[in-house]
Tab-separated table of C-alpha atoms in Angstrom:
chain	number	residue	atom	x	y	z
A	1	MET	CA	-1.716	9.741	13.379
A	2	LEU	CA	-4.445	7.973	11.395
A	3	VAL	CA	-7.105	10.072	9.726
A	4	PRO	CA	-10.511	8.777	10.885
A	5	VAL	CA	-12.792	7.147	8.334
A	6	PRO	CA	-15.591	9.555	7.339
A	7	GLU	CA	-18.714	8.966	9.390
A	8	LEU	CA	-20.982	6.362	7.820
A	9	ALA	CA	-24.592	6.744	8.896
A	10	PRO	CA	-26.540	3.640	9.960
A	11	GLY	CA	-28.233	2.160	6.904
A	12	THR	CA	-25.457	3.160	4.484
A	13	ILE	CA	-24.817	0.411	1.911
A	14	LEU	CA	-21.144	-0.252	1.210
A	15	GLY	CA	-20.170	-3.065	-1.137
A	16	GLY	CA	-22.973	-5.400	-0.140
A	17	PHE	CA	-22.858	-4.464	3.544
A	18	ARG	CA	-25.342	-2.315	5.433
A	19	ILE	CA	-23.739	-0.237	8.185
A	20	ILE	CA	-25.321	-0.699	11.619
A	21	GLN	CA	-22.990	1.241	13.901
A	22	ARG	CA	-19.373	2.210	14.487
A	23	LEU	CA	-17.586	-0.123	16.934
A	24	GLY	CA	-14.265	1.665	17.315
A	25	GLN	CA	-10.866	2.322	15.797
A	26	GLY	CA	-8.309	-0.363	15.053
A	27	GLY	CA	-4.701	-0.353	13.978
A	28	MET	CA	-5.355	0.661	10.363
A	29	GLY	CA	-8.762	2.261	10.390
A	30	ASP	CA	-12.262	2.130	11.817
A	31	VAL	CA	-14.376	-0.925	12.572
A	32	PHE	CA	-18.125	-0.977	11.987
A	33	LEU	CA	-20.818	-3.480	12.819
A	34	ALA	CA	-22.502	-4.237	9.499
A	35	ARG	CA	-24.941	-6.661	7.931
A	36	GLN	CA	-23.658	-8.765	5.041
A	37	LEU	CA	-26.726	-8.726	2.810
A	38	SER	CA	-25.842	-11.764	0.684
A	39	MET	CA	-25.388	-14.031	3.729
A	40	ASP	CA	-27.821	-12.251	6.065
A	41	ARG	CA	-25.333	-12.130	8.922
A	42	ASN	CA	-23.617	-9.512	11.065
A	43	VAL	CA	-19.922	-8.902	10.456
A	44	ALA	CA	-17.165	-6.643	11.722
A	45	LEU	CA	-16.293	-4.388	8.787
A	46	LYS	CA	-12.825	-2.839	8.962
A	47	ILE	CA	-12.360	0.186	6.705
A	48	LEU	CA	-8.866	1.514	6.023
A	49	SER	CA	-8.004	5.028	7.108
A	50	PRO	CA	-7.895	7.604	4.278
A	51	SER	CA	-4.302	8.371	5.306
A	52	LEU	CA	-3.292	4.824	4.311
A	53	ILE	CA	-5.101	4.453	1.000
A	54	ARG	CA	-2.793	7.045	-0.594
A	55	ASN	CA	0.001	4.471	-0.404
A	56	ASP	CA	-0.285	2.183	-3.454
A	57	ALA	CA	2.304	-0.262	-2.104
A	58	LEU	CA	0.369	-0.575	1.143
A	59	ILE	CA	-2.889	-1.188	-0.692
A	60	GLY	CA	-1.205	-3.957	-2.672
A	61	LYS	CA	0.046	-5.557	0.542
A	62	PHE	CA	-3.412	-5.202	2.062
A	63	ARG	CA	-5.006	-7.123	-0.819
A	64	ASP	CA	-2.377	-9.870	-0.675
A	65	GLU	CA	-2.658	-10.235	3.066
A	66	VAL	CA	-6.446	-10.344	3.030
A	67	ARG	CA	-6.249	-13.361	0.734
A	68	THR	CA	-3.811	-15.000	3.138
A	69	LEU	CA	-5.979	-14.255	6.166
A	70	ALA	CA	-9.064	-15.583	4.394
A	71	ASN	CA	-7.343	-18.968	4.096
A	72	LEU	CA	-6.423	-19.171	7.788
A	73	ARG	CA	-8.802	-21.429	9.655
A	74	HIS	CA	-8.234	-21.611	13.387
A	75	PRO	CA	-10.795	-21.450	16.220
A	76	ASN	CA	-8.757	-18.793	18.046
A	77	ILE	CA	-8.212	-16.483	15.045
A	78	VAL	CA	-11.038	-14.261	13.841
A	79	THR	CA	-12.342	-15.474	10.471
A	80	ALA	CA	-12.019	-13.219	7.415
A	81	PHE	CA	-14.992	-13.403	5.026
A	82	ASP	CA	-14.543	-10.845	2.288
A	83	ALA	CA	-12.614	-7.774	1.155
A	84	GLY	CA	-12.909	-5.166	-1.542
A	85	GLU	CA	-13.055	-1.534	-2.457
A	86	VAL	CA	-15.968	0.803	-3.136
A	87	GLU	CA	-15.201	4.301	-4.402
A	88	THR	CA	-12.493	5.482	-1.960
A	89	PHE	CA	-13.205	2.860	0.708
A	90	TYR	CA	-11.070	-0.249	1.187
A	91	TYR	CA	-12.659	-2.757	3.527
A	92	MET	CA	-12.368	-6.207	5.027
A	93	ALA	CA	-15.258	-8.167	6.500
A	94	MET	CA	-14.568	-10.451	9.465
A	95	ALA	CA	-16.623	-12.515	11.869
A	96	HIS	CA	-18.258	-10.368	14.524
A	97	VAL	CA	-17.201	-11.895	17.838
A	98	VAL	CA	-19.736	-11.188	20.565
A	99	GLY	CA	-18.107	-11.042	23.979
A	100	GLU	CA	-15.675	-9.024	26.060
A	101	ASP	CA	-12.038	-8.337	25.308
A	102	LEU	CA	-9.340	-8.794	27.941
A	103	GLY	CA	-8.627	-5.065	27.957
A	104	ARG	CA	-12.126	-4.263	29.204
A	105	MET	CA	-11.854	-7.003	31.812
A	106	VAL	CA	-8.652	-5.451	33.151
A	107	GLU	CA	-10.236	-1.978	33.129
A	108	ARG	CA	-13.105	-3.126	35.330
A	109	GLY	CA	-10.698	-4.764	37.772
A	110	CYS	CA	-11.390	-8.392	36.898
A	111	LEU	CA	-8.391	-10.597	37.720
A	112	LEU	CA	-8.772	-14.094	36.320
A	113	ALA	CA	-7.584	-17.174	38.193
A	114	GLU	CA	-4.039	-18.209	37.340
A	115	LYS	CA	-5.122	-21.544	35.828
A	116	ARG	CA	-7.613	-19.714	33.621
A	117	ILE	CA	-4.952	-17.267	32.437
A	118	LEU	CA	-2.568	-20.095	31.565
A	119	HIS	CA	-5.287	-21.884	29.586
A	120	LEU	CA	-6.281	-18.737	27.653
A	121	PHE	CA	-2.728	-17.822	26.710
A	122	LEU	CA	-1.945	-21.410	25.773
A	123	GLN	CA	-4.801	-21.222	23.245
A	124	VAL	CA	-3.569	-17.897	21.857
A	125	SER	CA	-0.043	-19.335	21.559
A	126	GLU	CA	-1.435	-22.241	19.555
A	127	ALA	CA	-3.167	-19.778	17.214
A	128	LEU	CA	0.048	-17.809	16.735
A	129	LYS	CA	1.983	-21.031	16.109
A	130	TYR	CA	-0.537	-22.012	13.441
A	131	ALA	CA	-0.245	-18.651	11.639
A	132	TRP	CA	3.554	-18.756	11.806
A	133	ASP	CA	3.825	-22.364	10.655
A	134	GLU	CA	1.340	-21.867	7.815
A	135	VAL	CA	2.421	-18.573	6.260
A	136	LYS	CA	5.072	-16.994	8.537
A	137	LEU	CA	2.511	-14.383	9.581
A	138	ILE	CA	3.146	-12.059	12.526
A	139	HIS	CA	0.390	-10.204	14.361
A	140	HIS	CA	2.478	-7.131	15.286
A	141	ASP	CA	-0.049	-5.695	17.765
A	142	ILE	CA	-0.918	-8.232	20.451
A	143	LYS	CA	-2.539	-6.516	23.431
A	144	PRO	CA	-5.440	-7.183	25.825
A	145	SER	CA	-7.999	-5.387	23.646
A	146	ASN	CA	-7.102	-7.593	20.662
A	147	ILE	CA	-7.998	-10.796	22.512
A	148	MET	CA	-11.745	-11.279	22.718
A	149	LEU	CA	-13.480	-13.899	24.844
A	150	ASP	CA	-16.422	-15.292	22.905
A	151	GLY	CA	-19.716	-16.534	24.319
A	152	LYS	CA	-18.107	-19.826	25.366
A	153	GLY	CA	-15.162	-18.122	27.059
A	154	ASN	CA	-12.658	-19.047	24.357
A	155	PRO	CA	-10.089	-16.438	23.255
A	156	VAL	CA	-10.261	-15.088	19.709
A	157	LEU	CA	-7.345	-13.080	18.346
A	158	LEU	CA	-8.544	-9.950	16.551
A	159	ASP	CA	-6.813	-7.656	14.048
A	160	PHE	CA	-4.558	-10.491	12.939
A	161	GLY	CA	-2.097	-9.069	10.444
A	162	LEU	CA	-4.036	-5.803	10.328
A	163	ALA	CA	-2.204	-3.929	13.045
A	164	GLY	CA	0.058	-2.066	10.657
A	165	PRO	CA	1.407	-2.270	7.103
A	166	LEU	CA	0.843	-5.861	6.127
A	167	VAL	CA	4.075	-7.706	5.433
A	168	ARG	CA	5.448	-11.115	6.184
A	169	ALA	CA	8.377	-11.702	8.476
A	170	GLY	CA	11.734	-11.277	6.819
A	171	SER	CA	10.526	-9.206	3.859
A	172	PRO	CA	12.499	-6.015	3.093
A	173	ASP	CA	9.578	-3.806	4.138
A	174	ASP	CA	9.230	-5.455	7.517
A	175	ALA	CA	12.201	-3.664	9.059
A	176	ALA	CA	10.722	-0.255	8.329
A	177	ARG	CA	7.167	-0.944	9.368
A	178	PRO	CA	5.425	0.975	12.111
A	179	GLY	CA	2.933	-0.863	14.252
A	180	GLY	CA	2.511	-2.126	17.742
A	181	THR	CA	1.081	-0.476	20.822
A	182	PRO	CA	3.654	1.240	23.102
A	183	LEU	CA	2.522	-0.561	26.269
A	184	TYR	CA	3.093	-3.990	24.670
A	185	ILE	CA	5.656	-3.435	21.910
A	186	SER	CA	8.809	-5.558	21.698
A	187	PRO	CA	12.283	-3.964	21.999
A	188	GLU	CA	13.268	-5.109	18.502
A	189	MET	CA	10.309	-3.251	16.996
A	190	LEU	CA	12.007	-0.073	18.235
A	191	GLN	CA	15.310	-0.824	16.520
A	192	LYS	CA	15.845	0.719	13.119
A	193	GLY	CA	16.682	-1.906	10.529
A	194	SER	CA	15.639	-4.886	12.659
A	195	VAL	CA	13.603	-7.686	11.110
A	196	PRO	CA	11.185	-8.973	13.773
A	197	ASP	CA	10.001	-12.562	13.654
A	198	PHE	CA	7.551	-14.600	15.740
A	199	ARG	CA	9.509	-13.796	18.903
A	200	SER	CA	8.343	-10.189	18.668
A	201	ASP	CA	4.767	-11.463	19.019
A	202	MET	CA	5.970	-13.655	21.880
A	203	TYR	CA	7.223	-10.591	23.775
A	204	SER	CA	3.927	-8.747	23.249
A	205	LEU	CA	1.998	-11.833	24.342
A	206	GLY	CA	4.102	-11.966	27.520
A	207	ALA	CA	3.438	-8.270	28.192
A	208	THR	CA	-0.276	-8.871	27.643
A	209	MET	CA	-0.220	-11.862	29.991
A	210	PHE	CA	1.586	-9.726	32.599
A	211	CYS	CA	-1.216	-7.147	32.381
A	212	VAL	CA	-4.017	-9.710	32.600
A	213	ALA	CA	-2.328	-11.448	35.554
A	214	THR	CA	-1.521	-8.298	37.556
A	215	GLY	CA	-4.050	-5.703	36.412
A	216	ARG	CA	-1.486	-3.309	34.881
A	217	PRO	CA	1.002	-3.274	31.997
A	218	PRO	CA	4.612	-4.210	32.782
A	219	PHE	CA	5.897	-0.728	31.936
A	220	PRO	CA	3.295	1.964	32.638
A	221	GLY	CA	4.151	5.605	32.015
A	222	ASP	CA	2.757	9.037	31.263
A	223	HIS	CA	4.646	9.546	28.008
A	224	ILE	CA	5.240	7.268	25.034
A	225	ASN	CA	9.004	7.830	24.977
A	226	GLU	CA	9.194	6.918	28.667
A	227	ILE	CA	7.315	3.666	28.046
A	228	LEU	CA	9.416	2.744	25.012
A	229	ALA	CA	12.641	3.400	26.924
A	230	LYS	CA	11.487	1.020	29.663
A	231	HIS	CA	10.778	-1.729	27.121
A	232	ARG	CA	14.232	-1.225	25.696
A	233	ASP	CA	16.293	-0.810	28.865
A	234	GLU	CA	14.559	-1.804	32.111
A	235	PRO	CA	14.340	-5.362	33.485
A	236	VAL	CA	10.877	-6.867	33.508
A	237	PRO	CA	9.275	-6.555	36.963
A	238	ASP	CA	8.500	-9.761	38.814
A	239	PRO	CA	4.703	-10.096	38.424
A	240	ARG	CA	4.560	-11.679	41.894
A	241	SER	CA	5.389	-8.261	43.365
A	242	LEU	CA	2.026	-7.059	42.050
A	243	ARG	CA	-0.047	-10.188	42.619
A	244	LYS	CA	0.634	-12.272	45.679
A	245	GLY	CA	0.122	-15.975	45.241
A	246	LEU	CA	1.152	-16.089	41.597
A	247	SER	CA	3.342	-19.139	41.064
A	248	GLU	CA	7.046	-18.940	40.309
A	249	GLY	CA	6.425	-21.000	37.175
A	250	THR	CA	4.019	-18.420	35.741
A	251	ALA	CA	6.370	-15.566	36.677
A	252	ARG	CA	9.282	-17.311	34.956
A	253	LEU	CA	7.159	-17.973	31.892
A	254	ILE	CA	6.143	-14.309	31.522
A	255	GLN	CA	9.635	-12.981	32.097
A	256	THR	CA	11.207	-15.377	29.617
A	257	MET	CA	8.642	-14.405	26.982
A	258	MET	CA	9.634	-10.789	27.688
A	259	ALA	CA	13.407	-11.238	27.614
A	260	LYS	CA	15.016	-8.164	26.012
A	261	SER	CA	16.897	-10.246	23.474
A	262	PRO	CA	14.765	-12.436	21.171
A	263	HIS	CA	17.461	-15.120	21.482
A	264	LYS	CA	16.714	-15.472	25.204
A	265	ARG	CA	13.016	-16.146	24.643
A	266	HIS	CA	11.555	-19.512	23.749
A	267	LYS	CA	13.074	-20.855	20.549
A	268	SER	CA	9.709	-21.732	19.013
A	269	TRP	CA	5.988	-21.454	19.678
A	270	GLN	CA	5.955	-25.181	20.408
A	271	GLU	CA	8.596	-24.761	23.112
A	272	LEU	CA	6.434	-22.079	24.725
A	273	ILE	CA	3.299	-24.221	24.416
A	274	ASP	CA	5.091	-27.125	26.102
A	275	ASP	CA	6.029	-24.835	28.990
A	276	PHE	CA	2.432	-23.642	29.314
A	277	TYR	CA	1.401	-27.270	29.795
A	278	ARG	CA	4.149	-27.845	32.366
A	279	VAL	CA	3.250	-24.779	34.428
A	280	SER	CA	-0.471	-25.621	34.210
A	281	LEU	CA	0.343	-28.990	35.797
A	282	GLY	CA	2.293	-27.335	38.596
A	283	GLU	CA	5.672	-28.187	37.115
A	284	GLU	CA	8.546	-25.798	36.486
A	285	PRO	CA	9.048	-24.529	32.923
A	286	LYS	CA	12.065	-25.927	31.128
A	287	VAL	CA	13.239	-22.496	30.029
A	288	ARG	CA	16.190	-20.879	31.733
A	289	LYS	CA	15.410	-18.489	34.538
A	290	HIS	CA	15.283	-14.906	33.261
A	291	LEU	CA	14.355	-12.969	36.379
A	292	GLY	CA	17.071	-10.370	35.921
A	293	GLU	CA	19.687	-12.561	37.612
A	294	SER	CA	23.229	-12.729	36.309
A	295	HIS	CA	24.860	-16.086	35.636
A	296	ALA	CA	26.934	-15.625	38.803
A	297	ALA	CA	23.809	-14.872	40.836
A	298	ARG	CA	22.043	-17.965	39.509
A	299	LYS	CA	25.120	-20.091	40.306
A	300	ALA	CA	25.315	-18.608	43.811
A	301	GLY	CA	21.642	-19.358	44.295
A	302	ARG	CA	22.132	-22.993	43.315
A	303	LEU	CA	25.077	-23.329	45.734
A	304	ALA	CA	23.034	-21.744	48.533
A	305	ARG	CA	20.182	-24.181	47.919
A	306	ARG	CA	22.605	-27.122	48.030
A	307	LYS	CA	24.045	-25.874	51.334
A	308	ARG	CA	20.541	-25.546	52.790
A	309	ARG	CA	19.698	-29.097	51.726
A	310	ARG	CA	22.929	-30.450	53.252
A	311	LYS	CA	22.284	-28.527	56.470
A	312	ALA	CA	18.736	-29.866	56.666
A	313	LEU	CA	19.997	-33.409	56.065
A	314	THR	CA	22.653	-33.027	58.786
A	315	ILE	CA	20.072	-31.754	61.271
A	316	ALA	CA	17.758	-34.643	60.412
A	317	VAL	CA	20.564	-37.177	60.986
A	318	VAL	CA	21.438	-35.577	64.344
A	319	VAL	CA	17.781	-35.573	65.434
A	320	VAL	CA	17.381	-39.242	64.517
A	321	ALA	CA	20.613	-40.083	66.394
A	322	LEU	CA	19.450	-38.207	69.508
A	323	ILE	CA	16.087	-39.948	69.428
A	324	GLY	CA	17.855	-43.290	69.118
A	325	LEU	CA	20.205	-42.445	71.986
A	326	ALA	CA	17.328	-41.343	74.206
A	327	ALA	CA	15.437	-44.535	73.443
A	328	TYR	CA	18.530	-46.619	74.283
A	329	ILE	CA	19.057	-44.832	77.629
A	330	ILE	CA	15.414	-45.273	78.603
A	331	HIS	CA	15.520	-48.934	77.620
A	332	THR	CA	18.694	-49.670	79.640
A	333	ARG	CA	17.294	-47.938	82.748
A	334	LEU	CA	14.189	-50.030	82.576
């Protein structure tokens, strides 16, 4: 449990920033709306929780990661401006995105059109691909409330790399890191000793897309352990059971992103992006079907579809023959 940042009264000056108001709590601390005095602009100022600043190794990672984040330039990733420490406060200043996050939209019962959802999550996938390709950076806490829609309706990914102890994929510390939100966490994040890579973010993005498309998380529950067990053990529900009219392509896309094994998800962000384009155009995704079917069930389904096609073709041939016969009889009688 994070210790809250001590209350900072409006007007407090902290490292060249004047506090305006508290916005909320993030993965590693509290977020304040502040004015950057040197640039005369509003920023989102994230201040680390006092319970984290006691960890020297974590502080070192925080400084390193802030430098990395400051060099990321992507329209769908929140921009980092500055970072530092004042007395016992460690902070990071980011662009203040004015808009509404997807979590609030879901809470007020707003279900976006399927095409709109596909376009938004395509953009977020491109942002995640950029971060992975550039510096092998993983978000670790993708969820509806961390995707903000700006004034133009474009998605902006918040809390990038700040959702938990800041480490790159594959580093020794990564396997032991906490992080993630139970409703959207990947199964491998729950496994002791695992080293998550970009496919962990892919799972969380799929769970987030499920929620935005249907209005509820894929695995709701009253207790954290119950939710985590569902992520680990239960098959992903078909989102079409919760939202009629959702296309099979979108359902397949979500369920493949949320495959229990990372090896059964898309092999790269680009492969996922390509499938987003296909589904947006009304085509089927190229990924294998992961709707909880066994190989035998999928094979049986293919055979059944072939039989139906043959039956339909046979009926069509018979109908044409009967029409031809009837026409011949009528013609001969005339």
